[in-house]
CSV table of C-alpha atoms in Angstrom, one decimal:
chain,number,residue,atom,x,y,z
A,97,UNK,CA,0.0,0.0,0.0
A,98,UNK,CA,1.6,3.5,-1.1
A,99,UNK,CA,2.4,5.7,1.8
A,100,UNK,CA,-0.6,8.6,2.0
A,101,UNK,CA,0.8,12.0,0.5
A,102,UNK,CA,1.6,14.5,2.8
A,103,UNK,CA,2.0,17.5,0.7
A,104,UNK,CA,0.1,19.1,-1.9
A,105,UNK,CA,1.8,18.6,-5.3
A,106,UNK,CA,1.1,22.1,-6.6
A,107,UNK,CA,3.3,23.6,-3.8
A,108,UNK,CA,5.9,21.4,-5.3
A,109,UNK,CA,5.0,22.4,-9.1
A,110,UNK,CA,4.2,26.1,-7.8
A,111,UNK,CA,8.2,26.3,-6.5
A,112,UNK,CA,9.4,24.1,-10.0
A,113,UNK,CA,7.5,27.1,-11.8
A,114,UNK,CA,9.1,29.9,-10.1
A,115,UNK,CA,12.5,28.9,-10.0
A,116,UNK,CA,12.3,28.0,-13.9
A,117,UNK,CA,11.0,30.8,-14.7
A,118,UNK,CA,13.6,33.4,-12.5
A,119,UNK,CA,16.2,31.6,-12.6
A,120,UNK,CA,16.1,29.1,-15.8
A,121,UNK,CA,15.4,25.3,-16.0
A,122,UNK,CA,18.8,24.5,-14.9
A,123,UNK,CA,17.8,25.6,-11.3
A,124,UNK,CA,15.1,23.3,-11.1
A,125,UNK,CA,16.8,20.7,-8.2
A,126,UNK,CA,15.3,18.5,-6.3
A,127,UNK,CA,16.9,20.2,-3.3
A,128,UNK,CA,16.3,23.7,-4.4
A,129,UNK,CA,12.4,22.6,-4.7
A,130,UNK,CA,12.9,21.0,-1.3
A,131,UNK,CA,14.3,24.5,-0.1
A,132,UNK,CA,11.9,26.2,-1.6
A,133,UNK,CA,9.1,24.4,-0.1
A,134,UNK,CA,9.7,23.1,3.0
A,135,UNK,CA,9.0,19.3,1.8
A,136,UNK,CA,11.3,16.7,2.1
A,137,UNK,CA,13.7,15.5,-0.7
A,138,UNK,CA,12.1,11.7,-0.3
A,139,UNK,CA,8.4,13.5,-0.3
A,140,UNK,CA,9.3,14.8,-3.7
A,141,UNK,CA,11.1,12.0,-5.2
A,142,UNK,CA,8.4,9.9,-3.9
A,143,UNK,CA,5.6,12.1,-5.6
A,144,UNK,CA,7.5,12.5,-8.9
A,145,UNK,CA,10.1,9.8,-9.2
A,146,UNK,CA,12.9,11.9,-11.1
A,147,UNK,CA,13.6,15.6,-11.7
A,148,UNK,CA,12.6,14.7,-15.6
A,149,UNK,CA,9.2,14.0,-14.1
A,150,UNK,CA,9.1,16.6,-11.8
A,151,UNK,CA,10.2,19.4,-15.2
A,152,UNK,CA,7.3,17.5,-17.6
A,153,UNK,CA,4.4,17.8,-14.7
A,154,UNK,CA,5.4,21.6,-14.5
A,155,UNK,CA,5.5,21.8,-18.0
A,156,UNK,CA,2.6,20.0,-18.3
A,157,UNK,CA,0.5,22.1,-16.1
A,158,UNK,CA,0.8,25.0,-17.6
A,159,UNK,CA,-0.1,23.9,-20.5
A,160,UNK,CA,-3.0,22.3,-19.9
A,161,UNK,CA,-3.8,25.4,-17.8
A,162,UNK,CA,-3.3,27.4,-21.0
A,163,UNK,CA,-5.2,25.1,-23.4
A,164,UNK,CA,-8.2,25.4,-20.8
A,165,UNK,CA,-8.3,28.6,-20.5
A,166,UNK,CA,-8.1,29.1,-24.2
A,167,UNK,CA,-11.0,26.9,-24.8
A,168,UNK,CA,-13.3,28.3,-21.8
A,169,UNK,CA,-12.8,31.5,-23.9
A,170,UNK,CA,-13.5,29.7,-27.1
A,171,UNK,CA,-16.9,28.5,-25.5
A,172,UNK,CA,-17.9,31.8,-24.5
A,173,UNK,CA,-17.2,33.5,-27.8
A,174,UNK,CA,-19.3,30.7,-29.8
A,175,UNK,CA,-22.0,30.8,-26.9
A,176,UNK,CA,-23.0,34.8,-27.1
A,177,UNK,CA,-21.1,36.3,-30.7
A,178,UNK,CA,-20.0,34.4,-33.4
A,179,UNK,CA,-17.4,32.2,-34.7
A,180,UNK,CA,-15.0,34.8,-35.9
A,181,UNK,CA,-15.2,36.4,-32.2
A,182,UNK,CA,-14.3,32.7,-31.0
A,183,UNK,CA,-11.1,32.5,-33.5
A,184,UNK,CA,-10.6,36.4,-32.3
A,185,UNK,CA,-10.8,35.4,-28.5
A,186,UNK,CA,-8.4,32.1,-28.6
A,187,UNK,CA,-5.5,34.4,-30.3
A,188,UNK,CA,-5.7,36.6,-27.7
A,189,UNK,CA,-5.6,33.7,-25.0
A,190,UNK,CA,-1.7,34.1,-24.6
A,191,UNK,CA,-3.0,37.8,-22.7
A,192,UNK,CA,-5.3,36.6,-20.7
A,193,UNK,CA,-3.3,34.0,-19.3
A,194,UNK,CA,-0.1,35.8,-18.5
A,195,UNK,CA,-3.3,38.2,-16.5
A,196,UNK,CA,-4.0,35.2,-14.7
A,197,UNK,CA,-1.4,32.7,-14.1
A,198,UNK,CA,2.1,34.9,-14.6
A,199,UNK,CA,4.7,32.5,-14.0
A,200,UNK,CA,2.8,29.7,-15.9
A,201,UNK,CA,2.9,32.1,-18.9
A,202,UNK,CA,6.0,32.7,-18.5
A,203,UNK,CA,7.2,29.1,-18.5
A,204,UNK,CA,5.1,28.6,-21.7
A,205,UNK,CA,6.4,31.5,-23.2
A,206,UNK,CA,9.8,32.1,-22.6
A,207,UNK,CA,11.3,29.3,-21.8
A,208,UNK,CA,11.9,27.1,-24.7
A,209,UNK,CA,10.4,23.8,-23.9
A,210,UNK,CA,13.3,21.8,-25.5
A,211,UNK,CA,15.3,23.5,-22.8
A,212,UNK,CA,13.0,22.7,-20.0
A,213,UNK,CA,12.2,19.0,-21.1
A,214,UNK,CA,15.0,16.7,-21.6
A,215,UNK,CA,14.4,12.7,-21.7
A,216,UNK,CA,10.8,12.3,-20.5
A,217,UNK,CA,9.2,9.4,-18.9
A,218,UNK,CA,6.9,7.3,-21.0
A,219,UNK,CA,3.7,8.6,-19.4
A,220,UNK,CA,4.7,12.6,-19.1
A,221,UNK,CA,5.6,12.3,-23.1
A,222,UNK,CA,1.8,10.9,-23.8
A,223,UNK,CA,0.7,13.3,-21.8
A,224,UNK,CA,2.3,16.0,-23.5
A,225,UNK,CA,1.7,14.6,-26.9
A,226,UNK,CA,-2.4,14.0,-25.7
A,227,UNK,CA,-2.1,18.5,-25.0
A,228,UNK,CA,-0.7,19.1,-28.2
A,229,UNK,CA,-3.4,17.1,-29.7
A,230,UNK,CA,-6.3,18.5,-28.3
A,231,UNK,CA,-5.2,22.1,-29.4
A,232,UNK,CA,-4.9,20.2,-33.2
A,233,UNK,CA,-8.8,19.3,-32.2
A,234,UNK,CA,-9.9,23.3,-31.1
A,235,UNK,CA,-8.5,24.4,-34.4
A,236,UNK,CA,-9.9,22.3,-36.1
A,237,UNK,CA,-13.2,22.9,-34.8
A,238,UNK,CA,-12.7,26.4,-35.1
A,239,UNK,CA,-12.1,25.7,-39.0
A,240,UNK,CA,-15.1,23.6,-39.4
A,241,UNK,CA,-17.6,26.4,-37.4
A,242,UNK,CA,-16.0,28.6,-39.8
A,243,UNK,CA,-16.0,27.0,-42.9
A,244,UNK,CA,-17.3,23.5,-42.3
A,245,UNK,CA,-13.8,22.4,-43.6
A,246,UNK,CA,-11.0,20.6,-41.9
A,247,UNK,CA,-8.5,20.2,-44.1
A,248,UNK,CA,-4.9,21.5,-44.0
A,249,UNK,CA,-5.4,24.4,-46.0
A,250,UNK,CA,-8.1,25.9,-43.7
A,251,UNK,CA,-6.8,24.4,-40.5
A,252,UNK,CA,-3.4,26.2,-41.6
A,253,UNK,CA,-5.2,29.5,-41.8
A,254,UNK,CA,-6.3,29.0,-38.3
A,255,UNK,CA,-2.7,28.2,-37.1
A,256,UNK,CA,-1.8,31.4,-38.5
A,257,UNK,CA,-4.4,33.1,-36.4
A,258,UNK,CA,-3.6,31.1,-33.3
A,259,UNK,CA,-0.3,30.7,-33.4
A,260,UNK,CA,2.0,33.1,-35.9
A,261,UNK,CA,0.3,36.1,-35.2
A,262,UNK,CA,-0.2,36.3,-31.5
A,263,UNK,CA,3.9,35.0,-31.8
A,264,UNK,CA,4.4,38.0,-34.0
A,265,UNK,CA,2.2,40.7,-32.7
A,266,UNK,CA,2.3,40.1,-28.4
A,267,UNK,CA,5.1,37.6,-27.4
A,268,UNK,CA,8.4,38.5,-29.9
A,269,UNK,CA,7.7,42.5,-28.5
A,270,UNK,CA,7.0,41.5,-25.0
A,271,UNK,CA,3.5,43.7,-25.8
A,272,UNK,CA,1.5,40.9,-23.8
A,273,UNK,CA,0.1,43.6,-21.4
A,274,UNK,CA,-0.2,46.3,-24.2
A,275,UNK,CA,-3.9,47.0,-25.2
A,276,UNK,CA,-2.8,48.7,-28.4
A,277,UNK,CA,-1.3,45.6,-29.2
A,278,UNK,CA,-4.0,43.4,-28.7
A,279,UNK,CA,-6.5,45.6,-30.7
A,280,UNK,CA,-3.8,45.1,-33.4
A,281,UNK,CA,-3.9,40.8,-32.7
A,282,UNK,CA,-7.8,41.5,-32.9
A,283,UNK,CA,-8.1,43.3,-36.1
A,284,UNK,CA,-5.2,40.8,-38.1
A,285,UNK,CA,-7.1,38.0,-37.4
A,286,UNK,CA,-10.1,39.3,-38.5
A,287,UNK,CA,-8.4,40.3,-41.6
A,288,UNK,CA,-7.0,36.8,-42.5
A,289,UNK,CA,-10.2,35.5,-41.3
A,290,UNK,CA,-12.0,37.4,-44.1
A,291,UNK,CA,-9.8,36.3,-46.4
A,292,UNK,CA,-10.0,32.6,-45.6
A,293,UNK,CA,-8.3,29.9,-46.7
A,294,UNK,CA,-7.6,28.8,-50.1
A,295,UNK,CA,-10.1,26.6,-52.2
């Protein structure tokens, strides 16, 4: 019978965050985390199994945070607007989430993830692969509401709005936090999305 837990294992992902974040990946230790937290070397080991595991569940976190959140705004758009607003309000997600969770956005989005995962066990790597998925599955519901089409063509076009242009417009300028900027996100995307994609 596994010994009962006897931490929480946010506090431990909440101190693998922050130290990754201010201080790079390379300072994420099991005995800096230990420091950090108060909880035992053994405690974490025993939750996580490996500092590789420890790094992915971080990782993983804020991911899944972000694809969450990203979503819940996706919902709302398509429940009271329209499906542009719903393409409109998942490019600006990367904002709203460095509003809400700062150091998980910053994890996402400034620390490369090749330099924060190294050799991953089995089940963090499915895990990981499963999140990148089910963004694949929002944009390509976001193409179909749009223009019942899920090919790559129009899927692309969504990728572009998702992806390239908040990159290009908020994250590359460090203009998360600059309304100006995200009026600018808004419009492009409803510019590309009135051009649409190819035939």
């Amino acid at each position: 019978m596994p010994r009962p837990r006897t931490h929480d294992p946010d506090t431990v992902l909440d101190a693998a965050e922050s130290l990754a974040v201010r201080c790079g990946p390379a300072a994420v230790t099991t005995r800096a985390v230990a420091a950090a937290t108060g909880i035992s070397n053994g405690a974490i080991y025993h939750t996580f199994g490996s500092r590789a595991e420890l790094l992915g569940r971080t990782w993983l976190r804020a991911a899944r945070r972000f694809l969450d959140l990203q979503t819940a705004l996706v919902e709302t758009a398509l429940g009271s607007t329209d499906d542009v607003e719903a393409v409109v309000a998942a490019a600006e997600a990367p904002a709203v989430f460095a509003e809400r969770h700062p150091d998980s956005s910053r994890l996402l989005l400034a620390v490369r993830r090749e330099e924060l995962l190294g050799e991953l066990p089995e089940g963090v790597a499915a895990e990981l692969a499963a999140t990148d998925g089910m963004l694949v599955e929002l944009m390509i519901r976001l193409s179909r509401h749009l223009w019942q089409r899920g090919d790559r063509r129009a899927v692309d076009v969504i990728t572009l709005c998702l992806v390239d242009l908040p990159t290009a417009v908020l994250l590359r300028r460090e203009r998360l936090a600059d309304p100006r900027a995200r009026e600018y996100l808004r419009s492009a995307v409803r510019a590309v999305l009135t051009v649409g994609p190819p035939p």
